[in-house]
C-alpha cells in the first residue's frame, strides 16, 4: 500500500507519519547545566545508533536568567579562564536591537554583538526511539577560541567503530565548522576547524567513495553568491579540498531562499539520499531530499519538487523561532526512514516515511 | 649604514626605495586579448624566478569597449560554449549602480550583478627585474564554472621544481580560491577550488613545516567576524584543514579595517616573513609585515606597527581604484627584498627594502 497522493497538477506528495508522541523532547525535559540559566531549546539533534540505543545528540540552548529588563545578560565561554562567563550589557536606552530572539545587535555598529543564548551538546538515549532519557551533564561544551558563543547542530557519521561529529562552532572569529570523534560516547576528541567561516551544515558521508571521504557543506558567501550546498573530498576527514557547488536555490519553490545539508547521507540502491533543509522567501524552513550518484556524489540525480515535511503542527509553527523543521539525522529500519528533526528552534520531534516512497517521489533534474 | 628613522614617538620607519622606473608596467603596455576590449589594469602580479628570469604573472583586467552610454557591456566566461561572452545590460533609466568602478550592482535586488571587467593572468618576463616583456597571449584565462567572472591576484610558490599558483576565482557561486601548477610556465594544470567562498589572498609556504604544507588565507565571514588572516595545513596542497585564526585588525592603526596575506612567506633566520596588505578605516591599502615562528607558523612573533609602504606617489594614489598598494610577491637578493606591487588596481611598481631593516623594525606582539 502506498500513501503517495497526487494533486491536480500531478505533483506527488509522500505520506509522512509524525510520531503521536511529538514533541519527543522539549526544554521542560532538560535541567539547565547551572541554576542561574534557563533552557530555551533542545533541538537539531545529531542521530547515532550505539549499543542498541538510539542516541540524540541535542543542541541545548541556554541563557542566563534575566532579572532586570534594563540589562541583557549574555553567556560567553572564556577561553583563558576555561569557564563560562556572563557579561552584562546596559540596555537602558535601547542600545541593542533584540528583535531577532537569537542575537543581540549593537545599534552603534549595526553589527552582531552576541548570541542571546549559548548552545552546547547533550546526549539523550532511548531504546525505542521515542522515549528518551537525557544525560545529566553536557556531552560537549564550548572549549576553544572558535566556540566561545557556542556549538550547534551536530551531525554524527559512523565510520567503522568511530563516530565523527561535525558541529557549528561560533565565536567572534565567525561561524565555522569543527570536527570531533568518539568511540564510546563517553570521551570525545576534537579534530579542529575543518571549514573556516562562514560555513554550516556539514555532513560527512559514512564511507569512502573511490579513494576519498566526501562531505556536504554550506558556505555563506558575502558579496557574491548565496547560502547553497557544496561538496568536498578528503583523504583523512580533517583536510578538505576539490570544493564544487552541488545544489542551489530554485526560484518560486520551497527551497527558493537558502538551503543546507541535513541528515547524514544514506546509501540506497538508487543513490545517496540526502534529506536537506531549505527556507523559502517567507522564511519557512522545510525538509526535502536530493539523490546523488553512488559512484560520483557530485552528480545530482533527482530532487524533491515539494517538501517531504513542512511546518504544520503547533509545535512546528510556534516556538523560540517558529515555522521551522530542521533535521540533523535519520535512522533507517528496513524501508522506514525515521526522521528526527528540530522544531521551531525549541524541541525535537520525529516522523516516519517510506524510503521507497521518498525515492519514487523525487523528480529527475 | 641604516636608513631606519625614528620619529618623536619612537616609531621606526624603514627606508623604502621605489624603483625610479616606476610604474614598471601599465595598461598602455598591454594589448587587449581581443580588439573590442580595452585594458583597465595590469596589476597584482605573482612573482617567480625561472631560468634566470623574473616572471610577473599579471592580473590583467579588461572590459568591452562601451560605445553607448545607455548600455553596459559586461564580460562573462560561458562555460558551455567555452568562450567569452559579452552581455548587454540596459541602463537607460539607471537600473544599475556603477558608483564602484569594479562592479555593477542591480538597483532592483540591491545585490552585486556583474564585475565591470574580467581579469585573467598574463605573463611578463624580465632579465633585470625592471624592464619586462609581456607575452602576446594569456597565460591562464577563465575556464571553469568558478571563474566565469574572472581570475585574479595570483601568488606563485616554488616547491622543488613545481610552481603552485593560487588565484582568486570569481563566479556567481562566489569568490573562491583555486590552485594550479606548472613546471615550465608554458602549460598549467588546474587542481580545483581549495578554499570555498568567500575567500581570497591565499599564499602557500615554500616548503613543508613538520610533516605538512601550510597556507595563509583570508575568509570573509558574513554575519560574525571580519576579513582577517587565517592559517591552515595540508598533506598534499589540495586538501586543507586545521584552520586557525592568525592575524586580526588593530583598532586605530594602519590595518584597522581589513587585511590579507600578500607575498609568499620568506624563510629568514628570525622566522617566516610575510608581507601583507591591510586597509584602514579610510580605505587606504598599505603594506606591512608579520614574522611567524619557523617551526610553528601559527605563532606570531612580531608585526609592523606602521606600514612599510603606503600610497604616496601619484601612480599609487590615482588610478582605476586609487590609494592602493597591494603585493602578491617579492624576490630576495642577498639582504635586499624586492617588493613587486600593484598600484591603484591599475599598474605594477617595484621597491627595494633592506630585509634586516624590515626585521628589526617589527614590534613584538
XYZ file of C-alpha atoms in Angstrom:
730
model
C 0.000 0.000 0.000
C 1.300 3.383 -0.901
C 0.431 6.689 0.640
C 1.702 8.801 -2.235
C -1.004 11.282 -3.211
C -1.223 13.127 -6.485
C -2.678 16.616 -6.581
C -4.377 18.252 -9.568
C -1.078 19.410 -11.004
C 0.266 15.882 -10.925
C 2.590 16.634 -8.014
C 3.038 13.677 -5.751
C 3.226 14.136 -2.015
C 4.570 11.475 0.264
C 2.796 10.231 3.332
C 4.569 11.479 6.450
C 3.609 9.964 9.769
C 4.587 12.173 12.644
C 5.140 10.358 15.925
C 1.996 10.658 18.033
C 4.300 11.316 20.995
C 5.621 14.551 19.445
C 7.302 16.634 20.597
C 9.708 13.990 21.893
C 11.850 16.330 23.949
C 11.248 19.916 24.980
C 13.106 22.442 27.148
C 10.935 21.326 30.069
C 12.611 17.917 29.920
C 16.066 19.423 30.403
C 17.658 20.702 33.586
C 19.825 23.743 32.793
C 23.503 22.986 33.243
C 23.632 25.553 36.046
C 20.963 27.078 38.211
C 21.091 30.690 37.044
C 20.426 29.610 33.461
C 17.239 28.608 31.677
C 16.837 26.198 28.792
C 15.401 27.839 25.667
C 15.718 24.931 23.299
C 16.617 21.276 22.917
C 16.660 20.749 19.171
C 18.567 19.970 15.962
C 19.991 16.726 17.336
C 22.521 14.516 15.620
C 21.499 10.863 15.499
C 23.515 7.698 16.137
C 22.819 4.078 16.835
C 25.142 2.702 19.521
C 24.814 -0.451 21.611
C 21.150 -0.993 20.722
C 20.215 2.530 21.663
C 19.157 5.464 19.540
C 21.181 8.480 20.620
C 20.072 12.036 20.056
C 22.945 14.456 20.492
C 20.858 17.508 21.309
C 21.770 21.089 20.708
C 20.733 22.637 24.013
C 20.428 26.435 24.043
C 20.527 28.140 27.420
C 20.657 31.723 28.533
C 21.248 33.379 31.879
C 18.069 34.307 33.678
C 17.256 37.970 33.014
C 16.181 39.568 36.303
C 16.403 43.179 35.114
C 14.821 44.341 31.846
C 17.281 47.238 31.572
C 20.153 44.801 31.339
C 20.946 41.994 28.920
C 22.947 39.137 30.377
C 24.767 37.183 27.658
C 26.794 33.976 28.010
C 30.339 33.727 26.616
C 32.880 30.952 27.018
C 36.087 32.442 28.456
C 38.991 30.566 26.876
C 41.648 31.921 29.242
C 39.686 31.114 32.390
C 38.267 27.918 30.907
C 34.911 28.881 32.333
C 31.573 30.242 31.228
C 31.297 33.957 31.775
C 28.116 36.016 31.915
C 28.531 39.520 30.551
C 26.083 42.286 31.343
C 25.090 44.755 28.633
C 23.399 48.010 29.559
C 20.244 48.428 27.514
C 18.592 51.271 29.452
C 18.263 53.363 26.309
C 17.718 50.575 23.827
C 21.382 50.409 22.864
C 20.799 46.948 21.447
C 18.434 45.511 18.877
C 16.954 42.244 20.136
C 14.165 41.937 17.576
C 15.674 38.649 16.381
C 15.444 36.497 19.515
C 18.604 34.621 18.522
C 21.054 37.514 18.647
C 21.921 40.858 20.187
C 22.815 43.516 17.614
C 24.619 46.729 18.549
C 22.740 49.796 17.329
C 26.051 51.717 17.402
C 27.869 49.474 14.946
C 24.792 47.986 13.293
C 26.577 44.656 13.661
C 26.088 41.420 15.520
C 27.394 41.685 19.100
C 26.392 38.498 20.929
C 24.216 35.458 20.645
C 21.363 35.708 23.130
C 21.905 32.111 24.196
C 24.780 29.663 24.303
C 24.362 26.247 22.752
C 26.159 23.090 23.753
C 25.665 19.380 23.030
C 23.894 16.999 25.375
C 23.029 13.365 24.933
C 19.601 11.745 25.099
C 19.353 7.960 24.924
C 16.463 5.680 24.021
C 15.683 2.003 23.494
C 12.548 2.531 21.438
C 13.487 5.694 19.559
C 10.566 7.547 21.104
C 11.135 7.836 24.842
C 14.462 9.471 25.628
C 16.462 9.910 28.819
C 18.660 12.996 28.884
C 22.174 12.752 30.367
C 22.705 14.860 33.479
C 25.844 16.539 32.139
C 26.772 18.128 28.818
C 28.420 15.808 26.314
C 30.379 18.622 24.647
C 30.641 22.144 25.983
C 32.389 25.093 24.281
C 36.117 24.768 24.921
C 38.112 26.621 22.263
C 38.503 30.130 20.887
C 36.253 29.118 17.969
C 33.416 28.067 20.276
C 33.063 31.000 22.684
C 29.500 31.776 21.510
C 28.531 28.119 21.455
C 28.448 24.882 19.491
C 25.408 23.920 17.430
C 23.661 21.490 15.081
C 25.752 18.306 15.356
C 25.743 15.559 12.745
C 27.129 12.120 13.594
C 28.670 9.873 10.947
C 29.650 6.334 11.905
C 32.714 5.068 10.025
C 33.599 1.584 11.206
C 33.792 1.828 15.006
C 34.342 5.579 15.169
C 31.665 8.264 15.300
C 32.629 11.582 13.706
C 30.728 14.628 14.898
C 30.599 17.768 12.781
C 29.227 20.840 14.519
C 28.918 24.561 14.023
C 31.389 26.495 16.162
C 30.518 30.141 16.762
C 32.834 32.862 18.071
C 33.833 36.458 17.259
C 36.026 34.881 14.555
C 32.882 33.760 12.761
C 30.641 30.778 12.167
C 32.876 27.811 11.318
C 32.516 24.032 11.305
C 34.548 21.781 13.584
C 35.084 18.046 13.839
C 35.282 15.717 16.829
C 35.415 11.957 17.178
C 34.277 9.440 19.772
C 34.271 5.665 20.034
C 32.123 5.265 23.140
C 30.031 8.437 23.521
C 31.806 8.997 26.821
C 35.026 10.685 25.771
C 35.401 12.856 22.711
C 38.466 14.198 20.922
C 38.437 17.464 18.960
C 39.998 17.497 15.491
C 39.856 21.247 14.827
C 38.081 23.600 12.457
C 37.516 21.796 9.144
C 35.642 24.579 7.316
C 36.552 28.222 8.010
C 33.912 30.966 8.289
C 31.301 31.305 7.130
C 30.108 27.751 6.895
C 27.483 25.448 8.454
C 25.537 22.257 7.860
C 28.410 19.859 7.223
C 27.556 16.176 6.855
C 30.192 13.529 6.196
C 29.314 10.501 4.063
C 29.522 7.212 6.014
C 32.144 5.562 3.813
C 34.896 6.366 1.350
C 33.768 6.731 -2.253
C 36.567 5.826 -4.595
C 39.585 6.625 -2.503
C 38.251 9.693 -0.696
C 35.851 10.723 2.018
C 33.144 13.181 0.997
C 31.194 15.867 2.810
C 28.442 18.319 2.012
C 28.929 21.834 3.320
C 27.137 25.154 3.150
C 29.331 28.227 2.791
C 27.721 31.647 3.184
C 29.493 33.950 0.759
C 29.412 37.686 1.322
C 29.140 39.910 -1.717
C 28.562 37.310 -4.451
C 26.686 34.010 -4.191
C 24.233 32.621 -1.684
C 23.835 30.033 1.079
C 23.815 26.844 -1.008
C 25.160 23.281 -0.758
C 28.724 22.456 -1.837
C 30.569 19.140 -1.822
C 34.223 18.458 -0.999
C 36.503 15.458 -0.577
C 39.194 14.473 1.892
C 41.859 11.826 2.374
C 41.562 11.871 6.183
C 38.350 13.718 7.264
C 40.471 16.625 8.569
C 41.731 18.208 5.329
C 39.158 19.117 2.640
C 39.519 20.153 -0.994
C 38.081 19.876 -4.509
C 35.175 22.063 -3.483
C 32.373 22.156 -6.027
C 28.903 23.639 -5.926
C 26.253 20.926 -5.674
C 22.742 22.268 -5.123
C 21.303 25.750 -5.458
C 18.105 27.550 -4.581
C 15.156 27.335 -7.001
C 13.099 30.421 -7.685
C 9.458 30.168 -6.673
C 9.854 26.812 -4.941
C 10.041 25.630 -1.354
C 13.843 25.981 -1.467
C 13.978 29.447 -3.034
C 15.951 31.359 -0.421
C 18.625 29.227 1.233
C 19.384 25.577 1.781
C 21.790 23.316 3.598
C 22.520 19.652 4.140
C 20.508 17.959 6.887
C 20.928 14.300 7.720
C 23.989 12.160 7.093
C 23.627 10.805 3.522
C 22.017 7.367 3.343
C 23.216 4.750 0.875
C 20.295 3.334 -1.157
C 20.272 1.246 -4.307
C 19.217 4.314 -6.273
C 21.934 6.590 -4.915
C 22.934 8.589 -1.858
C 19.782 10.000 -0.312
C 20.293 13.333 1.423
C 17.455 14.886 3.421
C 18.154 18.622 3.389
C 16.506 21.725 4.752
C 15.615 24.860 2.882
C 13.905 28.168 3.528
C 11.646 29.929 1.097
C 11.234 33.692 0.665
C 8.721 33.731 3.509
C 11.298 32.192 5.854
C 9.558 28.820 6.183
C 12.101 26.044 6.824
C 11.035 22.708 5.328
C 12.667 19.347 4.555
C 13.121 17.670 1.181
C 15.530 15.225 -0.385
C 18.134 15.017 -3.101
C 19.555 11.863 -4.651
C 23.264 11.772 -5.537
C 25.094 9.295 -7.715
C 26.557 6.394 -5.738
C 29.906 6.428 -7.525
C 30.182 10.168 -8.154
C 28.231 12.019 -5.449
C 28.941 15.303 -7.233
C 26.209 14.249 -9.702
C 22.654 15.196 -8.715
C 20.176 12.574 -9.957
C 16.842 13.749 -8.569
C 15.318 16.161 -6.097
C 12.114 16.935 -4.219
C 9.791 19.223 -6.139
C 7.831 19.727 -2.929
C 8.819 19.382 0.705
C 8.648 15.972 2.324
C 7.920 17.677 5.601
C 6.857 21.272 6.185
C 5.786 23.051 9.379
C 2.121 22.281 10.091
C 1.772 21.237 13.699
C 1.590 23.801 16.516
C 4.945 22.609 17.876
C 6.471 23.258 14.436
C 4.789 26.589 13.844
C 5.342 28.155 17.259
C 8.400 28.379 19.466
C 11.623 30.250 20.007
C 11.944 30.677 16.246
C 8.810 29.369 14.612
C 7.830 27.883 11.274
C 10.923 25.685 11.214
C 11.569 21.971 10.754
C 15.286 21.142 10.577
C 16.959 17.733 10.616
C 20.473 16.706 11.599
C 19.924 12.957 11.331
C 17.763 9.982 10.466
C 17.619 6.298 11.331
C 16.558 3.613 8.861
C 14.698 0.406 9.762
C 14.012 -1.740 6.733
C 12.062 0.551 4.389
C 11.069 3.063 7.041
C 13.083 6.244 7.377
C 12.827 7.776 10.842
C 13.479 11.488 10.552
C 14.419 13.171 13.806
C 14.027 16.900 13.494
C 14.203 20.102 15.435
C 11.023 22.161 15.589
C 10.835 25.945 15.924
C 14.407 26.072 17.348
C 12.778 24.722 20.502
C 12.204 20.982 20.685
C 12.686 17.608 18.998
C 10.153 15.654 17.010
C 10.129 12.537 14.861
C 8.381 11.298 11.744
C 8.274 8.091 9.709
C 8.282 7.983 5.972
C 8.623 5.168 3.482
C 12.051 5.204 1.882
C 10.756 3.731 -1.373
C 8.045 6.387 -1.478
C 10.628 9.111 -0.941
C 12.740 7.723 -3.753
C 9.856 7.451 -6.179
C 8.669 10.958 -5.282
C 11.881 12.635 -6.458
C 11.906 14.435 -9.776
C 14.791 13.976 -12.124
C 16.535 17.248 -12.711
C 74.549 52.171 7.036
C 70.959 52.030 8.066
C 68.067 54.056 6.807
C 65.784 53.368 9.742
C 64.399 56.648 11.010
C 62.895 57.244 14.417
C 60.115 59.776 14.826
C 59.222 61.686 18.009
C 57.106 58.842 19.301
C 59.982 56.412 18.917
C 58.362 54.725 15.935
C 60.890 53.471 13.471
C 60.243 53.717 9.767
C 62.187 51.720 7.241
C 63.812 53.199 4.168
C 61.896 52.130 1.074
C 63.486 52.761 -2.293
C 60.939 52.774 -5.071
C 62.295 51.884 -8.483
C 62.965 55.096 -10.414
C 61.437 53.329 -13.429
C 58.009 53.051 -11.720
C 55.450 52.246 -12.809
C 57.048 49.200 -14.396
C 54.028 48.102 -16.392
C 50.803 49.938 -17.142
C 47.708 49.180 -19.231
C 49.335 51.038 -22.120
C 51.998 48.322 -22.257
C 49.385 45.609 -22.821
C 47.488 44.771 -25.971
C 43.949 43.663 -25.078
C 43.388 39.991 -25.746
C 40.804 40.909 -28.383
C 40.162 44.086 -30.316
C 36.782 45.074 -28.921
C 38.193 45.109 -25.386
C 40.289 47.662 -23.523
C 42.832 47.035 -20.776
C 41.922 48.725 -17.493
C 44.657 47.289 -15.342
C 47.823 45.197 -15.272
C 48.472 44.754 -11.580
C 48.717 42.466 -8.508
C 51.235 40.135 -10.156
C 52.531 36.899 -8.716
C 56.324 36.639 -8.791
C 58.581 33.723 -9.727
C 62.207 33.226 -10.652
C 62.598 30.764 -13.532
C 65.554 30.154 -15.825
C 67.345 33.360 -14.804
C 64.297 35.473 -15.432
C 61.993 37.307 -13.082
C 58.432 36.481 -14.038
C 55.477 38.678 -13.184
C 52.214 36.815 -13.602
C 49.996 39.843 -14.102
C 46.356 40.159 -13.328
C 45.097 41.867 -16.456
C 41.627 43.412 -16.209
C 39.824 44.127 -19.452
C 36.365 45.279 -20.344
C 34.457 45.501 -23.584
C 34.550 48.929 -25.185
C 31.393 50.835 -24.239
C 30.093 52.607 -27.341
C 26.690 53.533 -25.915
C 26.275 55.185 -22.511
C 22.741 53.798 -22.145
C 24.087 50.271 -22.217
C 26.576 48.440 -20.038
C 28.527 45.696 -21.773
C 29.897 43.154 -19.288
C 32.207 40.208 -19.953
C 31.311 36.691 -18.735
C 33.040 33.403 -19.444
C 30.479 30.985 -20.930
C 31.348 27.527 -19.625
C 29.067 25.645 -22.021
C 30.337 27.437 -25.121
C 33.902 27.600 -23.772
C 34.048 31.173 -24.988
C 33.955 34.682 -23.634
C 30.520 36.220 -23.914
C 29.648 39.909 -23.761
C 26.279 40.596 -22.193
C 24.465 43.872 -22.670
C 22.604 45.441 -19.746
C 20.060 48.154 -20.366
C 20.811 51.127 -18.161
C 18.619 53.759 -19.823
C 16.902 54.563 -16.526
C 19.819 53.969 -14.214
C 18.799 50.402 -13.450
C 22.318 49.697 -12.230
C 24.599 51.289 -9.654
C 28.111 51.656 -11.072
C 29.460 54.022 -8.414
C 32.106 51.425 -7.522
C 34.054 51.146 -10.780
C 34.795 47.482 -10.063
C 31.251 46.149 -10.108
C 27.733 46.540 -11.452
C 25.057 46.418 -8.761
C 21.389 45.859 -9.554
C 19.181 48.560 -8.038
C 16.271 46.088 -8.125
C 17.887 43.465 -5.918
C 20.413 45.743 -4.228
C 22.929 42.979 -4.923
C 26.037 42.502 -6.969
C 25.167 41.586 -10.572
C 28.422 41.602 -12.582
C 32.036 42.622 -12.401
C 32.618 45.564 -14.718
C 35.770 43.929 -16.042
C 37.096 40.416 -16.460
C 40.541 39.566 -15.131
C 42.847 36.879 -16.431
C 46.540 36.068 -15.920
C 49.252 37.091 -18.350
C 52.987 36.668 -18.105
C 55.658 39.362 -18.214
C 59.321 38.324 -18.281
C 62.488 40.219 -17.394
C 66.222 39.685 -17.103
C 66.882 42.685 -14.838
C 63.682 42.713 -12.801
C 62.837 46.177 -14.091
C 62.194 46.002 -17.817
C 59.514 43.463 -18.658
C 58.280 41.958 -21.900
C 54.635 40.922 -21.869
C 53.610 37.631 -23.525
C 51.312 38.050 -26.513
C 48.729 35.567 -25.210
C 47.069 34.997 -21.841
C 48.822 32.508 -19.559
C 45.596 31.500 -17.799
C 42.133 32.517 -18.917
C 38.843 31.723 -17.110
C 37.876 28.160 -17.937
C 35.584 26.725 -15.259
C 32.215 27.439 -13.667
C 34.070 29.015 -10.717
C 35.906 31.502 -12.953
C 33.144 32.958 -15.135
C 33.666 36.496 -13.754
C 37.443 36.195 -13.900
C 40.602 35.047 -12.150
C 42.631 37.441 -10.022
C 45.605 38.130 -7.775
C 47.882 35.106 -8.356
C 50.615 34.019 -5.947
C 53.327 31.627 -7.090
C 55.050 29.250 -4.665
C 58.006 27.230 -5.904
C 58.261 23.801 -4.257
C 61.192 21.900 -5.697
C 60.710 22.065 -9.486
C 56.991 22.801 -9.431
C 55.352 26.209 -9.244
C 51.985 26.295 -7.479
C 49.711 29.174 -8.387
C 46.882 30.208 -6.054
C 44.372 32.634 -7.512
C 41.008 34.147 -6.766
C 38.258 32.610 -8.880
C 35.081 34.684 -9.192
C 31.687 33.499 -10.414
C 28.008 33.699 -9.414
C 28.890 30.928 -6.928
C 31.085 33.392 -5.062
C 34.675 34.465 -4.566
C 36.745 31.320 -4.032
C 40.426 30.401 -4.247
C 41.749 27.892 -6.771
C 45.073 26.154 -7.299
C 47.053 25.392 -10.442
C 50.544 24.035 -11.056
C 53.165 24.445 -13.752
C 56.704 23.222 -14.270
C 57.658 25.295 -17.298
C 55.351 28.332 -17.361
C 54.078 27.101 -20.697
C 51.456 24.562 -19.682
C 49.434 24.719 -16.494
C 47.218 22.182 -14.766
C 44.238 23.144 -12.612
C 43.844 21.462 -9.210
C 40.405 22.807 -8.291
C 38.895 25.098 -5.684
C 40.941 24.807 -2.484
C 39.044 27.373 -0.386
C 35.275 27.768 -0.873
C 33.577 31.179 -0.841
C 34.193 33.682 0.443
C 37.954 33.609 0.493
C 40.916 35.403 -1.082
C 44.613 36.124 -0.610
C 45.921 32.579 -0.260
C 49.699 32.135 -0.112
C 51.329 28.719 0.237
C 54.561 28.386 2.212
C 57.502 27.231 0.031
C 58.277 24.072 1.995
C 56.710 21.592 4.378
C 56.913 22.516 8.043
C 56.954 19.433 10.182
C 55.069 16.994 8.010
C 52.559 19.401 6.478
C 52.274 22.188 3.966
C 50.924 25.482 5.264
C 48.950 28.344 3.728
C 47.606 31.689 4.817
C 44.075 32.502 3.722
C 41.560 35.277 4.201
C 37.953 34.227 4.664
C 35.263 36.899 4.570
C 32.626 35.835 7.074
C 29.123 37.197 6.779
C 27.251 37.984 9.951
C 30.029 37.473 12.526
C 33.752 38.148 12.141
C 35.761 40.182 9.673
C 38.191 39.872 6.751
C 41.291 38.681 8.605
C 44.184 36.251 8.070
C 43.813 32.553 8.922
C 46.304 29.705 8.593
C 45.677 26.083 7.555
C 47.723 22.977 6.826
C 47.621 20.283 4.171
C 49.181 16.920 3.379
C 49.060 17.472 -0.393
C 48.350 21.188 -1.188
C 44.838 20.267 -2.401
C 43.084 19.384 0.873
C 43.233 21.918 3.742
C 42.307 21.684 7.414
C 43.219 22.705 10.962
C 42.080 26.235 10.228
C 43.064 28.737 12.910
C 42.820 32.491 13.061
C 46.255 34.100 12.765
C 46.159 37.888 12.468
C 43.386 40.379 13.112
C 42.744 44.047 12.513
C 44.040 46.576 15.037
C 41.864 49.490 16.020
C 43.290 52.898 15.177
C 46.223 51.519 13.204
C 47.109 51.205 9.521
C 45.490 47.739 9.498
C 42.263 48.658 11.273
C 39.665 47.613 8.714
C 40.692 44.501 6.779
C 43.853 42.617 5.965
C 45.085 39.713 3.890
C 48.255 37.844 3.067
C 50.393 39.353 0.311
C 53.666 37.808 -0.782
C 54.659 34.158 -0.442
C 56.234 33.801 3.048
C 60.023 34.169 3.065
C 62.192 31.994 5.292
C 64.605 34.130 7.356
C 66.738 33.237 10.364
C 64.293 35.124 12.589
C 61.163 33.428 11.253
C 58.803 33.346 8.293
C 58.448 36.891 6.991
C 55.068 37.637 5.461
C 54.479 40.963 3.719
C 50.737 41.556 3.961
C 48.300 44.231 2.880
C 45.745 45.995 5.002
C 43.196 48.750 4.654
C 42.405 51.316 7.311
C 39.034 52.903 8.013
C 39.701 55.482 5.306
C 40.175 52.711 2.756
C 43.923 53.234 2.267
C 45.633 49.965 1.317
C 49.213 49.753 2.644
C 51.851 47.039 3.104
C 53.432 45.824 6.330
C 54.991 42.641 7.617
C 54.442 39.941 10.176
C 57.001 37.436 11.447
C 55.888 33.862 12.147
C 57.699 31.163 14.073
C 59.834 28.946 11.816
C 58.766 25.702 13.462
C 55.183 26.648 14.333
C 53.967 29.275 11.850
C 50.734 29.582 13.818
C 52.761 31.642 16.331
C 53.013 35.366 15.584
C 56.371 36.728 16.767
C 56.322 40.359 15.616
C 54.447 42.758 13.378
C 54.727 46.166 11.722
C 53.434 48.980 13.883
C 53.474 51.193 10.815
C 53.288 50.393 7.119
C 56.480 49.532 5.303
C 54.977 51.016 2.161
C 51.919 53.255 1.882
C 50.458 55.077 -1.132
C 52.385 58.310 -1.705
C 53.324 58.547 -5.358
C 50.834 59.753 -7.996
C 50.761 56.288 -9.584
C 49.798 54.832 -6.182
C 47.260 57.496 -5.299
C 45.438 57.718 -8.630
C 44.094 55.067 -10.960
C 41.221 52.704 -11.515
C 40.902 52.285 -7.739
C 43.269 54.699 -6.068
C 45.144 54.905 -2.780
C 46.165 51.243 -3.024
C 49.461 49.361 -2.836
C 48.990 45.581 -2.919
C 51.632 42.878 -3.258
C 51.369 39.288 -4.470
C 55.100 38.541 -4.428
C 58.658 39.521 -3.661
C 62.132 38.483 -4.759
C 65.123 38.405 -2.426
C 68.741 39.166 -3.448
C 71.133 38.878 -0.531
C 69.734 41.313 2.050
C 67.581 43.267 -0.408
C 63.898 42.458 -0.622
C 62.379 43.454 -3.947
C 58.691 44.046 -3.445
C 56.624 43.948 -6.620
C 53.266 45.533 -6.040
C 50.103 46.574 -7.762
C 49.240 50.268 -7.623
C 45.728 51.724 -7.699
C 44.338 48.500 -9.268
C 45.998 49.803 -12.458
C 49.695 49.110 -12.836
C 52.785 47.413 -11.413
C 55.581 49.009 -9.440
C 58.629 47.849 -7.509
C 60.533 48.865 -4.404
C 63.675 47.762 -2.594
C 63.944 47.461 1.140
C 66.605 46.028 3.419
C 65.495 42.707 4.846
C 67.456 43.218 8.061
C 65.870 46.643 8.469
C 62.430 45.159 7.996
C 63.140 42.505 10.599
C 64.479 44.977 13.140
C 61.536 47.312 12.541
C 58.940 44.794 13.662
C 57.387 45.139 17.087
C 56.969 42.111 19.257
C 53.333 41.498 19.992
